[in-house]
Amino acid sequence: MGVHDKFENKAEELKGRAKESAGAATGDEDLKNEGQADQGSSAMKKGAEKIKDTANKAADKITGKD
């Protein structure tokens, strides 16, 4: 996972946490749910990047680039 991707994913996660907290504090369920969705999206992207990194490492071992 590139540094830029990690930064973007973390920013999305933090934005989601802020929205969720603001929604909970104000009783705005839509904002709260949007924050949870942002966090879920960030988590999925992190998971996909980890799978990609693992696949690249495996390919490097197979091809001898390790």
Backbone as a printed PyTorch tensor [residue, N CA C, xyz], in Angstrom:
tensor([[[  0.8480,  -1.1610,   0.0000],
         [  0.0000,   0.0000,   0.0000],
         [  0.8940,   1.2240,   0.0000]],

        [[  0.6220,   2.1460,  -0.8950],
         [  1.4240,   3.3490,  -0.9700],
         [  1.0990,   4.3020,   0.1770]],

        [[  2.0380,   5.1630,   0.4620],
         [  1.8710,   6.1270,   1.5450],
         [  0.6760,   7.0380,   1.2650]],

        [[  0.5240,   7.4310,   0.0120],
         [ -0.5900,   8.3050,  -0.3600],
         [ -1.9260,   7.6160,  -0.0940]],

        [[ -2.0200,   6.3400,  -0.4640],
         [ -3.2530,   5.5770,  -0.2310],
         [ -3.5380,   5.4390,   1.2570]],

        [[ -2.4930,   5.1740,   2.0400],
         [ -2.6660,   5.0470,   3.4850],
         [ -3.1760,   6.3580,   4.0820]],

        [[ -2.6240,   7.4620,   3.6190],
         [ -3.0330,   8.7740,   4.1180],
         [ -4.4860,   9.0470,   3.7750]],

        [[ -4.8720,   8.7730,   2.5370],
         [ -6.2520,   9.0050,   2.1130],
         [ -7.2320,   8.1270,   2.9000]],

        [[ -6.8790,   6.8670,   3.1020],
         [ -7.7520,   5.9680,   3.8590],
         [ -7.9040,   6.4190,   5.3090]],

        [[ -6.8190,   6.8530,   5.9130],
         [ -6.8810,   7.3210,   7.3010],
         [ -7.7030,   8.5920,   7.3890]],

        [[ -7.5430,   9.4860,   6.4150],
         [ -8.3280,  10.7240,   6.4070],
         [ -9.8120,  10.4140,   6.2750]],

        [[-10.1580,   9.4520,   5.4250],
         [-11.5580,   9.0630,   5.2590],
         [-12.1080,   8.4520,   6.5540]],

        [[-11.2970,   7.6430,   7.2040],
         [-11.7120,   7.0320,   8.4670],
         [-11.9720,   8.1050,   9.5260]],

        [[-11.0520,   9.0480,   9.6510],
         [-11.2000,  10.1080,  10.6480],
         [-12.3930,  11.0030,  10.3420]],

        [[-12.6110,  11.2850,   9.0670],
         [-13.7740,  12.0780,   8.6620],
         [-15.0550,  11.3420,   9.0510]],

        [[-15.0560,  10.0340,   8.8410],
         [-16.2140,   9.2290,   9.2110],
         [-16.4690,   9.2320,  10.7040]],

        [[-15.4020,   9.1390,  11.4680],
         [-15.5470,   9.1690,  12.9300],
         [-16.1280,  10.5120,  13.3840]],

        [[-15.6340,  11.5890,  12.7660],
         [-16.1240,  12.9190,  13.1310],
         [-17.6020,  13.0590,  12.7820]],

        [[-17.9960,  12.5870,  11.6130],
         [-19.4040,  12.6610,  11.2080],
         [-20.2770,  11.8300,  12.1480]],

        [[-19.7980,  10.6460,  12.4700],
         [-20.5710,   9.7760,  13.3620],
         [-20.7530,  10.4300,  14.7280]],

        [[-19.6960,  11.0010,  15.2490],
         [-19.7680,  11.6650,  16.5570],
         [-20.6870,  12.8780,  16.5110]],

        [[-20.5590,  13.6760,  15.4610],
         [-21.4060,  14.8560,  15.3260],
         [-22.8720,  14.4440,  15.1960]],

        [[-23.1290,  13.4070,  14.4230],
         [-24.4960,  12.9300,  14.2690],
         [-25.0720,  12.4190,  15.5750]],

        [[-24.2590,  11.7090,  16.3320],
         [-24.7160,  11.1910,  17.6200],
         [-24.9800,  12.3270,  18.6040]],

        [[-24.1310,  13.3310,  18.5890],
         [-24.2670,  14.4490,  19.5220],
         [-25.4910,  15.3070,  19.2120]],

        [[-25.8210,  15.4210,  17.9310],
         [-26.9390,  16.2810,  17.5380],
         [-28.2300,  15.5150,  17.2960]],

        [[-28.1570,  14.1870,  17.3550],
         [-29.3400,  13.3730,  17.0950],
         [-29.6530,  13.2340,  15.6160]],

        [[-28.6810,  13.5360,  14.7700],
         [-28.8520,  13.4440,  13.3180],
         [-28.4470,  12.0410,  12.8590]],

        [[-29.4120,  11.1720,  12.7140],
         [-29.1350,   9.7750,  12.3510],
         [-28.5270,   9.6580,  10.9570]],

        [[-28.9350,  10.5270,  10.0330],
         [-28.3760,  10.4740,   8.6740],
         [-26.8760,  10.7630,   8.6960]],

        [[-26.4740,  11.7760,   9.4410],
         [-25.0520,  12.1220,   9.5440],
         [-24.2840,  11.0060,  10.2430]],

        [[-24.8720,  10.4600,  11.2780],
         [-24.2430,   9.3580,  12.0100],
         [-24.0330,   8.1610,  11.0780]],

        [[-25.0630,   7.8210,  10.3130],
         [-24.9620,   6.6960,   9.3750],
         [-23.9630,   6.9720,   8.2640]],

        [[-23.9120,   8.2070,   7.7990],
         [-22.9390,   8.5760,   6.7630],
         [-21.5180,   8.4030,   7.2890]],

        [[-21.3000,   8.7750,   8.5300],
         [-19.9810,   8.5990,   9.1490],
         [-19.6020,   7.1370,   9.2520]],

        [[-20.5650,   6.3120,   9.6200],
         [-20.3030,   4.8790,   9.7020],
         [-19.9890,   4.3080,   8.3200]],

        [[-20.6840,   4.7970,   7.3120],
         [-20.4300,   4.3390,   5.9410],
         [-19.0300,   4.7380,   5.4840]],

        [[-18.6160,   5.9550,   5.8160],
         [-17.2670,   6.4010,   5.4610],
         [-16.2170,   5.5010,   6.1110]],

        [[-16.4380,   5.1390,   7.3630],
         [-15.4970,   4.2710,   8.0600],
         [-15.4650,   2.8810,   7.4350]],

        [[-16.6280,   2.3850,   7.0510],
         [-16.6950,   1.0780,   6.4030],
         [-15.9870,   1.0780,   5.0650]],

        [[-16.1630,   2.1500,   4.3120],
         [-15.4960,   2.2770,   3.0210],
         [-13.9800,   2.2860,   3.1880]],

        [[-13.5270,   3.0180,   4.1880],
         [-12.0980,   3.0850,   4.4690],
         [-11.5440,   1.7100,   4.8360]],

        [[-12.2780,   0.9850,   5.6510],
         [-11.8400,  -0.3470,   6.0700],
         [-11.7680,  -1.3010,   4.8790]],

        [[-12.7320,  -1.2050,   3.9820],
         [-12.7130,  -2.0670,   2.7890],
         [-11.5100,  -1.7450,   1.9030]],

        [[-11.2160,  -0.4630,   1.7520],
         [-10.0670,  -0.0640,   0.9380],
         [ -8.7630,  -0.5610,   1.5620]],

        [[ -8.6730,  -0.4630,   2.8800],
         [ -7.4730,  -0.9590,   3.5740],
         [ -7.3180,  -2.4590,   3.3470]],

        [[ -8.4240,  -3.1860,   3.4510],
         [ -8.3830,  -4.6320,   3.2370],
         [ -7.9620,  -4.9850,   1.8260]],

        [[ -8.4910,  -4.2710,   0.8550],
         [ -8.1380,  -4.5270,  -0.5400],
         [ -6.6590,  -4.2390,  -0.7900]],

        [[ -6.1580,  -3.1780,  -0.2070],
         [ -4.7450,  -2.8470,  -0.3730],
         [ -3.8510,  -3.9000,   0.2830]],

        [[ -4.2690,  -4.4310,   1.4200],
         [ -3.4800,  -5.4850,   2.0770],
         [ -3.4400,  -6.7380,   1.2180]],

        [[ -4.5740,  -7.0860,   0.6180],
         [ -4.6140,  -8.2460,  -0.2720],
         [ -3.6940,  -8.0170,  -1.4670]],

        [[ -3.7440,  -6.8290,  -2.0180],
         [ -2.8920,  -6.4850,  -3.1630],
         [ -1.4090,  -6.5900,  -2.7820]],

        [[ -1.0600,  -6.0530,  -1.6140],
         [  0.3290,  -6.1180,  -1.1600],
         [  0.7850,  -7.5640,  -0.9620]],

        [[ -0.0760,  -8.3810,  -0.3710],
         [  0.2480,  -9.7900,  -0.1430],
         [  0.4360, -10.5200,  -1.4670]],

        [[ -0.4310, -10.2480,  -2.4340],
         [ -0.3130, -10.8760,  -3.7520],
         [  0.9820, -10.4600,  -4.4370]],

        [[  1.3360,  -9.1940,  -4.3170],
         [  2.5850,  -8.7180,  -4.9240],
         [  3.8040,  -9.3700,  -4.2730]],

        [[  3.7640,  -9.5400,  -2.9520],
         [  4.8740, -10.2000,  -2.2600],
         [  4.9950, -11.6640,  -2.6950]],

        [[  3.8510, -12.3300,  -2.8340],
         [  3.8700, -13.7280,  -3.2830],
         [  4.4140, -13.8230,  -4.6990]],

        [[  4.0110, -12.9080,  -5.5660],
         [  4.4930, -12.9140,  -6.9510],
         [  5.9960, -12.6670,  -6.9870]],

        [[  6.4790, -11.7900,  -6.1260],
         [  7.9150, -11.5190,  -6.0730],
         [  8.6920, -12.7690,  -5.6340]],

        [[  8.1490, -13.5190,  -4.6890],
         [  8.8220, -14.7380,  -4.2440],
         [  8.8560, -15.7810,  -5.3580]],

        [[  7.7490, -15.8830,  -6.0720],
         [  7.6750, -16.8710,  -7.1560],
         [  8.6400, -16.5290,  -8.2800]],

        [[  8.7500, -15.2560,  -8.5970],
         [  9.6170, -14.8240,  -9.6960],
         [ 11.0500, -14.5830,  -9.2660]],

        [[ 11.3180, -14.7010,  -7.9740],
         [ 12.6770, -14.5300,  -7.4800],
         [ 13.0810, -13.0990,  -7.2540]],

        [[ 12.1170, -12.2090,  -7.2030],
         [ 12.4310, -10.7830,  -6.9720],
         [ 12.4590, -10.4540,  -5.4860]],

        [[ 12.3160, -11.4740,  -4.6580],
         [ 12.2710, -11.2840,  -3.2110],
         [ 13.6130, -10.9030,  -2.6590]]])
